[in-house]
Amino acid sequence: MTLYSQKTYAERGREHAHPLCRELFATMERKQSNLAVAADVSTKAELLALADAVGPYICVLKTHIDIVADFDADLIARLQALAASHGFMIFEDRKFADIGNTVKQQYGGGVYRIADWAHITNCHIIPGEGIIHGLAEVGRPKGRGLLLLAEMSSAGMLATGAYTDKNVEMAIANDFVIGFIGSRRFTEERDLITMTPGVGLHASGDALGQQYRTPSHIIAENGSDIIIVGRGIYGPGKDAAAEALRYRDAGWSAYLQRLGSK
Ligand code: 6AU
């Protein structure tokens, strides 16, 4: 049996059971991009400008919608328009962590109504499997997908060993789960996508525990599928479009390197 990491994104898209993954893999192949940008900016104007600048080079735009100070419904309408015109998916990095009944309300309702516009969101499994069932009740009818935080990128993180294994077990058992946040490929049992944050071409970390590895390490060596890059792409003195192109190329050549090492 061919390992998933040895198949092309196009092949995996054709074979995948979840329509969202079929579309995501097809987008990755078409745009030759396994890059997600972490758009951690604090105003509507900055978020829209960043999404428009990096849009041509990404497969996923990752948001933290609750850090946008002037959030409104118009922001969502405009983000959706950019997602459609550039062809990327929106991943709201909400990191749900409560009981099923509570996350249902946080995901479907409240100020942000995340399930209405985010193709993908994520959660911790600390509360047990009920969190996945609660989120699935809201997201499944809308065709959404969930990532489990099987590992984290920060120094001293506690998601290791048996806890990581439990994430993998729950992901395999729940069809609403499309993959993981983590540093590597976790299972061959079904085609679960790994997205990896903590990726940088130059910096090694920040003052608050973030740790960076290179696209080549993450994609070619570890068999992850998508790199998530934030501050490596924007910030003082940086041309976000040029940096996104650079990371797009680095991520894609790491993917080609991995396929070539069959
Ligand atoms: O590239 P950075 O360090 O500027 O941004 C990394 C982004 C941030 C974090 O909230 C997020 O990735 N993140 C996550 C996610 C995606 O869930 C998990 C994790 O373990 N580490 C991490 O940095 O938006």
PDB file of C-alpha atoms and ligand atoms in Angstrom:
ATOM      1  CA  MET A   1       0.000   0.000   0.000  1.00  0.00           C
ATOM      2  CA  THR A   2       1.303   3.439  -0.920  1.00  0.00           C
ATOM      3  CA  LEU A   3       1.813   5.701   2.074  1.00  0.00           C
ATOM      4  CA  TYR A   4      -0.296   8.864   1.959  1.00  0.00           C
ATOM      5  CA  SER A   5       2.876  10.947   2.124  1.00  0.00           C
ATOM      6  CA  GLN A   6       4.013   9.276  -1.101  1.00  0.00           C
ATOM      7  CA  LYS A   7       0.827  10.111  -2.997  1.00  0.00           C
ATOM      8  CA  THR A   8       0.262  13.387  -4.797  1.00  0.00           C
ATOM      9  CA  TYR A   9      -2.225  15.873  -3.382  1.00  0.00           C
ATOM     10  CA  ALA A  10      -4.237  15.382  -6.597  1.00  0.00           C
ATOM     11  CA  GLU A  11      -4.492  11.623  -6.057  1.00  0.00           C
ATOM     12  CA  ARG A  12      -5.489  12.071  -2.434  1.00  0.00           C
ATOM     13  CA  GLY A  13      -8.143  14.573  -3.478  1.00  0.00           C
ATOM     14  CA  ARG A  14      -9.641  12.166  -5.989  1.00  0.00           C
ATOM     15  CA  GLU A  15      -9.754   9.347  -3.438  1.00  0.00           C
ATOM     16  CA  HIS A  16     -10.952  11.290  -0.400  1.00  0.00           C
ATOM     17  CA  ALA A  17     -14.354  10.581   1.172  1.00  0.00           C
ATOM     18  CA  HIS A  18     -14.900  14.144   2.497  1.00  0.00           C
ATOM     19  CA  PRO A  19     -15.967  16.741  -0.112  1.00  0.00           C
ATOM     20  CA  LEU A  20     -14.111  19.496   1.760  1.00  0.00           C
ATOM     21  CA  CYS A  21     -10.832  17.542   1.517  1.00  0.00           C
ATOM     22  CA  ARG A  22     -11.434  16.789  -2.146  1.00  0.00           C
ATOM     23  CA  GLU A  23     -11.766  20.518  -2.758  1.00  0.00           C
ATOM     24  CA  LEU A  24      -8.784  21.408  -0.549  1.00  0.00           C
ATOM     25  CA  PHE A  25      -6.432  18.934  -2.249  1.00  0.00           C
ATOM     26  CA  ALA A  26      -7.629  20.058  -5.687  1.00  0.00           C
ATOM     27  CA  THR A  27      -6.917  23.685  -4.724  1.00  0.00           C
ATOM     28  CA  MET A  28      -3.448  22.748  -3.452  1.00  0.00           C
ATOM     29  CA  GLU A  29      -2.640  20.996  -6.711  1.00  0.00           C
ATOM     30  CA  ARG A  30      -4.035  23.779  -8.889  1.00  0.00           C
ATOM     31  CA  LYS A  31      -2.253  26.597  -7.022  1.00  0.00           C
ATOM     32  CA  GLN A  32       0.832  24.460  -6.282  1.00  0.00           C
ATOM     33  CA  SER A  33       0.524  25.554  -2.704  1.00  0.00           C
ATOM     34  CA  ASN A  34       0.629  23.808   0.658  1.00  0.00           C
ATOM     35  CA  LEU A  35       0.827  27.173   2.417  1.00  0.00           C
ATOM     36  CA  ALA A  36      -1.662  28.451   4.994  1.00  0.00           C
ATOM     37  CA  VAL A  37      -1.171  32.008   6.222  1.00  0.00           C
ATOM     38  CA  ALA A  38      -1.909  32.733   9.889  1.00  0.00           C
ATOM     39  CA  ALA A  39      -3.488  36.188   9.596  1.00  0.00           C
ATOM     40  CA  ASP A  40      -2.994  37.395  13.157  1.00  0.00           C
ATOM     41  CA  VAL A  41      -3.799  41.060  12.610  1.00  0.00           C
ATOM     42  CA  SER A  42      -6.043  43.233  14.710  1.00  0.00           C
ATOM     43  CA  THR A  43      -8.117  45.334  12.303  1.00  0.00           C
ATOM     44  CA  LYS A  44     -10.579  44.606   9.535  1.00  0.00           C
ATOM     45  CA  ALA A  45      -8.595  46.659   7.014  1.00  0.00           C
ATOM     46  CA  GLU A  46      -5.350  44.831   7.790  1.00  0.00           C
ATOM     47  CA  LEU A  47      -7.005  41.417   7.587  1.00  0.00           C
ATOM     48  CA  LEU A  48      -8.649  42.141   4.225  1.00  0.00           C
ATOM     49  CA  ALA A  49      -5.475  43.692   2.788  1.00  0.00           C
ATOM     50  CA  LEU A  50      -3.387  40.713   3.929  1.00  0.00           C
ATOM     51  CA  ALA A  51      -5.899  38.161   2.592  1.00  0.00           C
ATOM     52  CA  ASP A  52      -5.926  39.926  -0.770  1.00  0.00           C
ATOM     53  CA  ALA A  53      -2.119  40.192  -0.940  1.00  0.00           C
ATOM     54  CA  VAL A  54      -1.372  36.551  -0.070  1.00  0.00           C
ATOM     55  CA  GLY A  55      -4.552  35.115  -1.649  1.00  0.00           C
ATOM     56  CA  PRO A  56      -2.933  33.972  -4.920  1.00  0.00           C
ATOM     57  CA  TYR A  57      -0.313  31.892  -3.074  1.00  0.00           C
ATOM     58  CA  ILE A  58      -2.252  30.104  -0.344  1.00  0.00           C
ATOM     59  CA  CYS A  59      -4.595  27.147   0.003  1.00  0.00           C
ATOM     60  CA  VAL A  60      -5.883  28.221   3.435  1.00  0.00           C
ATOM     61  CA  LEU A  61      -6.283  31.520   5.284  1.00  0.00           C
ATOM     62  CA  LYS A  62      -6.195  30.979   9.037  1.00  0.00           C
ATOM     63  CA  THR A  63      -7.987  33.543  11.166  1.00  0.00           C
ATOM     64  CA  HIS A  64      -8.243  34.432  14.851  1.00  0.00           C
ATOM     65  CA  ILE A  65     -11.463  36.356  14.345  1.00  0.00           C
ATOM     66  CA  ASP A  66     -11.667  37.419  18.022  1.00  0.00           C
ATOM     67  CA  ILE A  67      -8.530  39.577  17.750  1.00  0.00           C
ATOM     68  CA  VAL A  68     -10.085  41.821  15.098  1.00  0.00           C
ATOM     69  CA  ALA A  69     -11.082  44.912  17.096  1.00  0.00           C
ATOM     70  CA  ASP A  70     -13.594  46.260  14.559  1.00  0.00           C
ATOM     71  CA  PHE A  71     -15.148  42.911  13.564  1.00  0.00           C
ATOM     72  CA  ASP A  72     -18.517  43.104  11.793  1.00  0.00           C
ATOM     73  CA  ALA A  73     -20.642  41.071   9.385  1.00  0.00           C
ATOM     74  CA  ASP A  74     -19.238  43.001   6.423  1.00  0.00           C
ATOM     75  CA  LEU A  75     -15.763  41.654   7.222  1.00  0.00           C
ATOM     76  CA  ILE A  76     -17.058  38.104   6.826  1.00  0.00           C
ATOM     77  CA  ALA A  77     -18.835  38.896   3.547  1.00  0.00           C
ATOM     78  CA  ARG A  78     -15.639  40.424   2.159  1.00  0.00           C
ATOM     79  CA  LEU A  79     -13.442  37.576   3.396  1.00  0.00           C
ATOM     80  CA  GLN A  80     -15.792  35.090   1.736  1.00  0.00           C
ATOM     81  CA  ALA A  81     -15.600  37.060  -1.507  1.00  0.00           C
ATOM     82  CA  LEU A  82     -11.779  36.965  -1.359  1.00  0.00           C
ATOM     83  CA  ALA A  83     -11.848  33.232  -0.580  1.00  0.00           C
ATOM     84  CA  ALA A  84     -14.010  32.666  -3.665  1.00  0.00           C
ATOM     85  CA  SER A  85     -12.036  34.920  -6.013  1.00  0.00           C
ATOM     86  CA  HIS A  86      -8.548  33.730  -4.965  1.00  0.00           C
ATOM     87  CA  GLY A  87      -9.616  30.162  -4.254  1.00  0.00           C
ATOM     88  CA  PHE A  88      -8.675  29.475  -0.636  1.00  0.00           C
ATOM     89  CA  MET A  89     -10.410  27.995   2.389  1.00  0.00           C
ATOM     90  CA  ILE A  90     -10.963  29.801   5.677  1.00  0.00           C
ATOM     91  CA  PHE A  91      -9.777  28.119   8.863  1.00  0.00           C
ATOM     92  CA  GLU A  92     -10.926  29.802  12.081  1.00  0.00           C
ATOM     93  CA  ASP A  93      -8.342  28.821  14.691  1.00  0.00           C
ATOM     94  CA  ARG A  94     -10.844  28.848  17.574  1.00  0.00           C
ATOM     95  CA  LYS A  95      -9.322  25.996  19.598  1.00  0.00           C
ATOM     96  CA  PHE A  96     -12.621  24.969  21.209  1.00  0.00           C
ATOM     97  CA  ALA A  97     -12.079  23.260  24.561  1.00  0.00           C
ATOM     98  CA  ASP A  98     -15.429  22.985  26.413  1.00  0.00           C
ATOM     99  CA  ILE A  99     -18.172  20.374  26.785  1.00  0.00           C
ATOM    100  CA  GLY A 100     -20.210  19.414  23.715  1.00  0.00           C
ATOM    101  CA  ASN A 101     -23.278  21.442  24.638  1.00  0.00           C
ATOM    102  CA  THR A 102     -21.259  24.636  25.130  1.00  0.00           C
ATOM    103  CA  VAL A 103     -19.075  24.382  22.025  1.00  0.00           C
ATOM    104  CA  LYS A 104     -22.183  23.830  19.916  1.00  0.00           C
ATOM    105  CA  GLN A 105     -23.349  27.288  20.911  1.00  0.00           C
ATOM    106  CA  GLN A 106     -19.887  28.860  20.566  1.00  0.00           C
ATOM    107  CA  TYR A 107     -19.438  27.370  17.085  1.00  0.00           C
ATOM    108  CA  GLY A 108     -22.881  27.999  15.640  1.00  0.00           C
ATOM    109  CA  GLY A 109     -23.968  31.177  17.400  1.00  0.00           C
ATOM    110  CA  GLY A 110     -22.735  34.144  19.403  1.00  0.00           C
ATOM    111  CA  VAL A 111     -21.154  37.185  17.800  1.00  0.00           C
ATOM    112  CA  TYR A 112     -19.038  35.287  15.274  1.00  0.00           C
ATOM    113  CA  ARG A 113     -21.280  32.466  13.990  1.00  0.00           C
ATOM    114  CA  ILE A 114     -18.077  30.613  13.013  1.00  0.00           C
ATOM    115  CA  ALA A 115     -19.797  27.607  11.428  1.00  0.00           C
ATOM    116  CA  ASP A 116     -21.507  29.889   8.897  1.00  0.00           C
ATOM    117  CA  TRP A 117     -18.252  30.941   7.227  1.00  0.00           C
ATOM    118  CA  ALA A 118     -15.228  28.928   8.421  1.00  0.00           C
ATOM    119  CA  HIS A 119     -14.660  25.830   6.279  1.00  0.00           C
ATOM    120  CA  ILE A 120     -12.363  24.449   8.978  1.00  0.00           C
ATOM    121  CA  THR A 121     -11.988  24.917  12.729  1.00  0.00           C
ATOM    122  CA  ASN A 122     -10.077  23.106  15.486  1.00  0.00           C
ATOM    123  CA  CYS A 123     -10.455  21.827  19.040  1.00  0.00           C
ATOM    124  CA  HIS A 124      -8.652  20.322  21.997  1.00  0.00           C
ATOM    125  CA  ILE A 125      -9.920  16.907  23.139  1.00  0.00           C
ATOM    126  CA  ILE A 126      -9.403  17.665  26.837  1.00  0.00           C
ATOM    127  CA  PRO A 127     -13.186  17.398  27.529  1.00  0.00           C
ATOM    128  CA  GLY A 128     -13.431  13.968  25.844  1.00  0.00           C
ATOM    129  CA  GLU A 129     -15.105  12.859  22.632  1.00  0.00           C
ATOM    130  CA  GLY A 130     -18.311  14.847  23.346  1.00  0.00           C
ATOM    131  CA  ILE A 131     -16.582  17.986  22.080  1.00  0.00           C
ATOM    132  CA  ILE A 132     -16.255  16.408  18.636  1.00  0.00           C
ATOM    133  CA  HIS A 133     -19.884  15.252  18.655  1.00  0.00           C
ATOM    134  CA  GLY A 134     -21.116  18.712  19.711  1.00  0.00           C
ATOM    135  CA  LEU A 135     -19.141  20.479  16.985  1.00  0.00           C
ATOM    136  CA  ALA A 136     -20.181  17.865  14.407  1.00  0.00           C
ATOM    137  CA  GLU A 137     -23.878  18.457  15.136  1.00  0.00           C
ATOM    138  CA  VAL A 138     -23.414  22.030  13.942  1.00  0.00           C
ATOM    139  CA  GLY A 139     -20.688  21.648  11.321  1.00  0.00           C
ATOM    140  CA  ARG A 140     -21.509  18.390   9.564  1.00  0.00           C
ATOM    141  CA  PRO A 141     -24.766  19.595   7.955  1.00  0.00           C
ATOM    142  CA  LYS A 142     -22.828  22.573   6.577  1.00  0.00           C
ATOM    143  CA  GLY A 143     -20.056  20.415   5.108  1.00  0.00           C
ATOM    144  CA  ARG A 144     -17.387  21.743   7.508  1.00  0.00           C
ATOM    145  CA  GLY A 145     -14.315  19.923   8.845  1.00  0.00           C
ATOM    146  CA  LEU A 146     -12.488  19.770  12.188  1.00  0.00           C
ATOM    147  CA  LEU A 147      -8.802  19.511  13.121  1.00  0.00           C
ATOM    148  CA  LEU A 148      -7.674  18.094  16.471  1.00  0.00           C
ATOM    149  CA  LEU A 149      -4.712  19.661  18.267  1.00  0.00           C
ATOM    150  CA  ALA A 150      -2.655  16.476  18.549  1.00  0.00           C
ATOM    151  CA  GLU A 151       0.511  18.459  19.306  1.00  0.00           C
ATOM    152  CA  MET A 152       1.469  22.113  19.715  1.00  0.00           C
ATOM    153  CA  SER A 153       4.483  24.051  18.515  1.00  0.00           C
ATOM    154  CA  SER A 154       5.344  25.874  21.719  1.00  0.00           C
ATOM    155  CA  ALA A 155       8.089  25.064  24.230  1.00  0.00           C
ATOM    156  CA  GLY A 156       6.987  22.802  27.068  1.00  0.00           C
ATOM    157  CA  MET A 157       3.643  21.900  25.479  1.00  0.00           C
ATOM    158  CA  LEU A 158       1.800  19.050  27.172  1.00  0.00           C
ATOM    159  CA  ALA A 159       0.215  17.353  24.141  1.00  0.00           C
ATOM    160  CA  THR A 160       2.524  14.340  23.935  1.00  0.00           C
ATOM    161  CA  GLY A 161       2.554  10.551  24.222  1.00  0.00           C
ATOM    162  CA  ALA A 162      -0.757   8.988  25.244  1.00  0.00           C
ATOM    163  CA  TYR A 163      -2.609  12.307  24.800  1.00  0.00           C
ATOM    164  CA  THR A 164      -1.429  12.620  21.186  1.00  0.00           C
ATOM    165  CA  ASP A 165      -2.329   8.956  20.580  1.00  0.00           C
ATOM    166  CA  LYS A 166      -5.835   9.596  21.908  1.00  0.00           C
ATOM    167  CA  ASN A 167      -6.236  12.418  19.368  1.00  0.00           C
ATOM    168  CA  VAL A 168      -5.332  10.020  16.590  1.00  0.00           C
ATOM    169  CA  GLU A 169      -7.788   7.399  17.864  1.00  0.00           C
ATOM    170  CA  MET A 170     -10.641   9.945  18.061  1.00  0.00           C
ATOM    171  CA  ALA A 171      -9.825  11.370  14.631  1.00  0.00           C
ATOM    172  CA  ILE A 172      -9.982   7.944  12.999  1.00  0.00           C
ATOM    173  CA  ALA A 173     -13.328   7.224  14.668  1.00  0.00           C
ATOM    174  CA  ASN A 174     -15.067  10.508  13.715  1.00  0.00           C
ATOM    175  CA  ASP A 175     -15.717  11.375  10.092  1.00  0.00           C
ATOM    176  CA  PHE A 176     -16.220  15.081  10.963  1.00  0.00           C
ATOM    177  CA  VAL A 177     -12.490  15.175  11.820  1.00  0.00           C
ATOM    178  CA  ILE A 178     -10.386  15.863   8.727  1.00  0.00           C
ATOM    179  CA  GLY A 179      -7.000  16.009  10.403  1.00  0.00           C
ATOM    180  CA  PHE A 180      -4.652  17.474  12.970  1.00  0.00           C
ATOM    181  CA  ILE A 181      -2.588  20.366  14.097  1.00  0.00           C
ATOM    182  CA  GLY A 182       0.771  18.742  14.746  1.00  0.00           C
ATOM    183  CA  SER A 183       4.295  18.337  13.465  1.00  0.00           C
ATOM    184  CA  ARG A 184       4.082  15.163  11.365  1.00  0.00           C
ATOM    185  CA  ARG A 185       1.938  12.501   9.686  1.00  0.00           C
ATOM    186  CA  PHE A 186       0.178  10.535  12.455  1.00  0.00           C
ATOM    187  CA  THR A 187      -1.593   7.570  10.851  1.00  0.00           C
ATOM    188  CA  GLU A 188      -2.122   5.595   7.655  1.00  0.00           C
ATOM    189  CA  GLU A 189      -5.504   4.343   8.866  1.00  0.00           C
ATOM    190  CA  ARG A 190      -7.305   7.000   6.851  1.00  0.00           C
ATOM    191  CA  ASP A 191      -6.227  10.133   5.014  1.00  0.00           C
ATOM    192  CA  LEU A 192      -6.141  12.692   7.826  1.00  0.00           C
ATOM    193  CA  ILE A 193      -4.447  15.973   6.898  1.00  0.00           C
ATOM    194  CA  THR A 194      -1.735  17.442   9.136  1.00  0.00           C
ATOM    195  CA  MET A 195      -1.315  21.220   9.270  1.00  0.00           C
ATOM    196  CA  THR A 196       1.817  22.455  11.035  1.00  0.00           C
ATOM    197  CA  PRO A 197       2.304  25.842  12.703  1.00  0.00           C
ATOM    198  CA  GLY A 198       5.632  27.081  14.004  1.00  0.00           C
ATOM    199  CA  VAL A 199       7.195  27.311  10.540  1.00  0.00           C
ATOM    200  CA  GLY A 200       9.841  29.871   9.619  1.00  0.00           C
ATOM    201  CA  LEU A 201      12.685  30.105   7.125  1.00  0.00           C
ATOM    202  CA  HIS A 202      14.834  32.263   9.378  1.00  0.00           C
ATOM    203  CA  ALA A 203      13.725  32.864  12.967  1.00  0.00           C
ATOM    204  CA  SER A 204      14.126  30.099  15.559  1.00  0.00           C
ATOM    205  CA  GLY A 205      11.420  31.291  17.927  1.00  0.00           C
ATOM    206  CA  ASP A 206       9.907  34.233  19.804  1.00  0.00           C
ATOM    207  CA  ALA A 207      10.072  35.502  23.382  1.00  0.00           C
ATOM    208  CA  LEU A 208       6.875  33.661  24.371  1.00  0.00           C
ATOM    209  CA  GLY A 209       7.725  30.056  23.585  1.00  0.00           C
ATOM    210  CA  GLN A 210       6.994  29.736  19.862  1.00  0.00           C
ATOM    211  CA  GLN A 211       9.490  27.435  18.111  1.00  0.00           C
ATOM    212  CA  TYR A 212      10.119  27.439  14.335  1.00  0.00           C
ATOM    213  CA  ARG A 213      11.165  24.667  11.970  1.00  0.00           C
ATOM    214  CA  THR A 214      11.704  24.886   8.214  1.00  0.00           C
ATOM    215  CA  PRO A 215       9.192  23.872   5.513  1.00  0.00           C
ATOM    216  CA  SER A 216      11.614  21.176   4.346  1.00  0.00           C
ATOM    217  CA  HIS A 217      11.801  19.628   7.821  1.00  0.00           C
ATOM    218  CA  ILE A 218       8.029  19.656   8.229  1.00  0.00           C
ATOM    219  CA  ILE A 219       6.909  18.571   4.750  1.00  0.00           C
ATOM    220  CA  ALA A 220       9.776  16.491   3.346  1.00  0.00           C
ATOM    221  CA  GLU A 221      11.028  14.811   6.515  1.00  0.00           C
ATOM    222  CA  ASN A 222       7.979  14.692   8.797  1.00  0.00           C
ATOM    223  CA  GLY A 223       5.308  14.048   6.159  1.00  0.00           C
ATOM    224  CA  SER A 224       3.015  16.900   7.238  1.00  0.00           C
ATOM    225  CA  ASP A 225       0.736  18.312   4.509  1.00  0.00           C
ATOM    226  CA  ILE A 226       0.311  22.048   5.058  1.00  0.00           C
ATOM    227  CA  ILE A 227       2.623  24.646   6.600  1.00  0.00           C
ATOM    228  CA  ILE A 228       1.046  27.453   8.622  1.00  0.00           C
ATOM    229  CA  VAL A 229       3.091  30.662   8.543  1.00  0.00           C
ATOM    230  CA  GLY A 230       2.277  33.928  10.314  1.00  0.00           C
ATOM    231  CA  ARG A 231       4.953  36.429  11.271  1.00  0.00           C
ATOM    232  CA  GLY A 232       7.412  35.012   8.741  1.00  0.00           C
ATOM    233  CA  ILE A 233       5.185  36.548   6.069  1.00  0.00           C
ATOM    234  CA  TYR A 234       4.027  39.910   7.398  1.00  0.00           C
ATOM    235  CA  GLY A 235       5.167  42.540   9.842  1.00  0.00           C
ATOM    236  CA  PRO A 236       7.411  45.584   9.872  1.00  0.00           C
ATOM    237  CA  GLY A 237       9.331  46.019   6.633  1.00  0.00           C
ATOM    238  CA  LYS A 238       7.930  42.858   5.015  1.00  0.00           C
ATOM    239  CA  ASP A 239       6.216  42.605   1.624  1.00  0.00           C
ATOM    240  CA  ALA A 240       3.541  40.024   2.453  1.00  0.00           C
ATOM    241  CA  ALA A 241       2.905  38.960  -1.154  1.00  0.00           C
ATOM    242  CA  ALA A 242       6.628  38.445  -1.849  1.00  0.00           C
ATOM    243  CA  GLU A 243       7.121  36.494   1.393  1.00  0.00           C
ATOM    244  CA  ALA A 244       4.037  34.349   0.739  1.00  0.00           C
ATOM    245  CA  LEU A 245       5.409  33.486  -2.692  1.00  0.00           C
ATOM    246  CA  ARG A 246       8.735  32.524  -1.089  1.00  0.00           C
ATOM    247  CA  TYR A 247       7.064  30.267   1.479  1.00  0.00           C
ATOM    248  CA  ARG A 248       4.760  28.837  -1.171  1.00  0.00           C
ATOM    249  CA  ASP A 249       7.797  27.860  -3.263  1.00  0.00           C
ATOM    250  CA  ALA A 250       9.656  26.470  -0.227  1.00  0.00           C
ATOM    251  CA  GLY A 251       6.651  24.380   0.830  1.00  0.00           C
ATOM    252  CA  TRP A 252       6.036  23.106  -2.685  1.00  0.00           C
ATOM    253  CA  SER A 253       9.634  22.136  -3.339  1.00  0.00           C
ATOM    254  CA  ALA A 254       9.694  20.270  -0.011  1.00  0.00           C
ATOM    255  CA  TYR A 255       6.594  18.378  -1.216  1.00  0.00           C
ATOM    256  CA  LEU A 256       8.244  17.534  -4.558  1.00  0.00           C
ATOM    257  CA  GLN A 257      11.354  16.426  -2.661  1.00  0.00           C
ATOM    258  CA  ARG A 258       9.211  14.071  -0.571  1.00  0.00           C
ATOM    259  CA  LEU A 259       7.532  12.571  -3.665  1.00  0.00           C
ATOM    260  CA  GLY A 260      10.913  12.172  -5.309  1.00  0.00           C
ATOM    261  CA  SER A 261      12.217  10.160  -2.379  1.00  0.00           C
ATOM    262  CA  LYS A 262       9.835   7.239  -3.104  1.00  0.00           C
TER     263      LYS A 262
HETATM  264  O1  6AU B   1       3.933  31.921  12.512  1.00  0.00           O
HETATM  265  P1  6AU B   1       3.466  32.594  13.783  1.00  0.00           P
HETATM  266  O2  6AU B   1       4.265  32.168  14.982  1.00  0.00           O
HETATM  267  O3  6AU B   1       3.362  34.074  13.666  1.00  0.00           O
HETATM  268  O4  6AU B   1       1.943  32.125  14.001  1.00  0.00           O
HETATM  269  C1  6AU B   1       1.588  30.804  14.278  1.00  0.00           C
HETATM  270  C2  6AU B   1       0.081  30.665  14.281  1.00  0.00           C
HETATM  271  C3  6AU B   1      -0.649  31.427  15.373  1.00  0.00           C
HETATM  272  C4  6AU B   1      -0.951  30.397  16.444  1.00  0.00           C
HETATM  273  O5  6AU B   1      -2.172  30.668  17.112  1.00  0.00           O
HETATM  274  C5  6AU B   1      -1.078  29.100  15.638  1.00  0.00           C
HETATM  275  O6  6AU B   1      -0.268  29.275  14.479  1.00  0.00           O
HETATM  276  N1  6AU B   1      -0.628  27.879  16.339  1.00  0.00           N
HETATM  277  C6  6AU B   1      -1.475  26.746  16.437  1.00  0.00           C
HETATM  278  C7  6AU B   1      -2.682  26.544  15.653  1.00  0.00           C
HETATM  279  C8  6AU B   1      -2.728  26.808  14.249  1.00  0.00           C
HETATM  280  O7  6AU B   1      -3.642  25.970  16.098  1.00  0.00           O
HETATM  281  C9  6AU B   1      -1.106  25.677  17.233  1.00  0.00           C
HETATM  282  C10 6AU B   1       0.189  25.627  17.778  1.00  0.00           C
HETATM  283  O8  6AU B   1       0.591  24.642  18.388  1.00  0.00           O
HETATM  284  N2  6AU B   1       1.029  26.699  17.565  1.00  0.00           N
HETATM  285  C11 6AU B   1       0.652  27.799  16.859  1.00  0.00           C
HETATM  286  O9  6AU B   1       1.474  28.717  16.692  1.00  0.00           O
HETATM  287  O10 6AU B   1      -1.851  31.925  14.810  1.00  0.00           O
END
